[in-house]
Coordinates of C-alpha atoms in Angstrom, one line a residue:
X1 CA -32.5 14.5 12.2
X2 CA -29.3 16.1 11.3
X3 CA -26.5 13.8 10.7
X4 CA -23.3 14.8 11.2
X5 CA -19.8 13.5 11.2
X6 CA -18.1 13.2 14.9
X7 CA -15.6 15.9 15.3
X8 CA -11.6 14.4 14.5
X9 CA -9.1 13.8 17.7
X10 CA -6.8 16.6 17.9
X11 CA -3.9 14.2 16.9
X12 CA -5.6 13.3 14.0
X13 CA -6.3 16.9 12.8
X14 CA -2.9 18.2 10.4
X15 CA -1.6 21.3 12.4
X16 CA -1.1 24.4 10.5
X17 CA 2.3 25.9 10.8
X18 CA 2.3 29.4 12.2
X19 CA 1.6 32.3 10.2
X20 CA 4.7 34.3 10.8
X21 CA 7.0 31.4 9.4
X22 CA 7.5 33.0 6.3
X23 CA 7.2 36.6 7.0
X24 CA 10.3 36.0 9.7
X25 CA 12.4 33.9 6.7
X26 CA 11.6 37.2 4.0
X27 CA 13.0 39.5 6.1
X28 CA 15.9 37.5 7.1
X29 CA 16.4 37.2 3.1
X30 CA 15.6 40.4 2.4
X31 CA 18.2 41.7 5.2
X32 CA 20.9 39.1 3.8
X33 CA 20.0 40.4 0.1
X34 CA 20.3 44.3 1.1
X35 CA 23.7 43.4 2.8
X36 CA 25.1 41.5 0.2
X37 CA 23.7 43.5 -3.1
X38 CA 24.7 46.7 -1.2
X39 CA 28.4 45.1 -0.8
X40 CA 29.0 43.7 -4.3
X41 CA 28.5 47.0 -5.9
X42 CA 30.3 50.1 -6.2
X43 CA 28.1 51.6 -4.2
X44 CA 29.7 50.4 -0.7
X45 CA 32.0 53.2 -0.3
X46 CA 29.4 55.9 -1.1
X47 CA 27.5 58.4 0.8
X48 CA 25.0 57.2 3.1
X49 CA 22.0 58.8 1.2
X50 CA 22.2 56.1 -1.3
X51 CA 21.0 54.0 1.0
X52 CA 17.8 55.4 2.0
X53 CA 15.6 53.5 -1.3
X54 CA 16.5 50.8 1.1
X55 CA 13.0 51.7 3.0
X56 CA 11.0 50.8 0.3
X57 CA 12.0 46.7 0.3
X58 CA 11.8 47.1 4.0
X59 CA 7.7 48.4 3.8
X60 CA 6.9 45.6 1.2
X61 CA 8.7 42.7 3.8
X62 CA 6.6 44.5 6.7
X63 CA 3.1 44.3 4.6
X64 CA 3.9 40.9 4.6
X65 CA 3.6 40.6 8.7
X66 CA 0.0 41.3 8.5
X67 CA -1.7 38.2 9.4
X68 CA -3.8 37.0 7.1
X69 CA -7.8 37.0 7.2
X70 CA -8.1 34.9 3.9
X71 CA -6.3 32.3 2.3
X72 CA -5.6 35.0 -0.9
X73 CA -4.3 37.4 1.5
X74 CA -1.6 34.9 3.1
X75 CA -0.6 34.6 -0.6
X76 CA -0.6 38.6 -1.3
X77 CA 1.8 38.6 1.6
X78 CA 4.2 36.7 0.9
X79 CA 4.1 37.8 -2.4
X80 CA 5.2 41.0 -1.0
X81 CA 7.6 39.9 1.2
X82 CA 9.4 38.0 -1.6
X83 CA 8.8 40.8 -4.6
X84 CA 10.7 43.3 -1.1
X85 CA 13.3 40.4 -1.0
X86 CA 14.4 40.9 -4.5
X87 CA 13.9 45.0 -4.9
X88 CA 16.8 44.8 -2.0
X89 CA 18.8 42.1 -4.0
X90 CA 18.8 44.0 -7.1
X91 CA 18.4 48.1 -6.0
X92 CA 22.4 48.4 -5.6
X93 CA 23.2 46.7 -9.2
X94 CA 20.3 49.2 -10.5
X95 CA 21.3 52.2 -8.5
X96 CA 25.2 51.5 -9.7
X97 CA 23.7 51.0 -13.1
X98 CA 21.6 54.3 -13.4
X99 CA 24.3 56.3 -12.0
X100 CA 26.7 55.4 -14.9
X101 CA 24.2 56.0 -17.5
X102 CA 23.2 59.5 -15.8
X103 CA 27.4 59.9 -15.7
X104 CA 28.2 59.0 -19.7
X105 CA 25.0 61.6 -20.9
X106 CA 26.5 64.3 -19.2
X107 CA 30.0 63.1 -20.2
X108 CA 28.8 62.5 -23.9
X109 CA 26.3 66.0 -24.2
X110 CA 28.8 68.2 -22.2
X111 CA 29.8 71.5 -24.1
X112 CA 32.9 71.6 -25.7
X113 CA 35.2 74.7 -25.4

């Protein structure tokens, strides 16, 4: 005979919150992080095109809405979505940053007269 344990009441069983919990929080943070990196640099009053880097935060967020198959993949996800989070925190300050390294070269190897 085959002994097995009688399945748990489904009170008793510890519910699993829903997968898209933390995608839907990462982009919220992400979206928050864009806006507010975007409008504590220099960059604010610049031409639009600047902006457009902004997709690649915005792919990593949405790999994270795939719903997971495997435990690893849940973590991979969110992984992504919070690695996107921080690329659209930080891409202003390093797009402001680059720009005035790419302005003093030209500034300091510029021919003289």
């Amino acid at each position: 005979m085959n002994a097995t344990s009688p399945p748990k009441p489904p009170a008793a069983r510890l519910l699993a919150p829903p997968w898209w919990v933390a995608p839907a929080a990462l982009t919220v943070t992400a979206a928050l992080a864009g806006v507010w990196g975007y409008r504590s640099s220099p960059l604010a009053d610049a031409s639009a095109w600047l902006a457009m880097p902004y997709a690649v935060p915005a792919a990593l967020v949405a790999a994270s809405w795939r719903q997971p198959s495997h435990p690893h993949s849940k973590n991979r996800s969110l992984i992504l979505g919070g690695v996107g989070a921080l690329v659209a925190l930080v891409y202003a300050h390093l797009a402001t940053f680059t720009l005035y390294v790419v302005a003093f070269v030209l500034w300091a190897f510029q021919g003289g007269g």
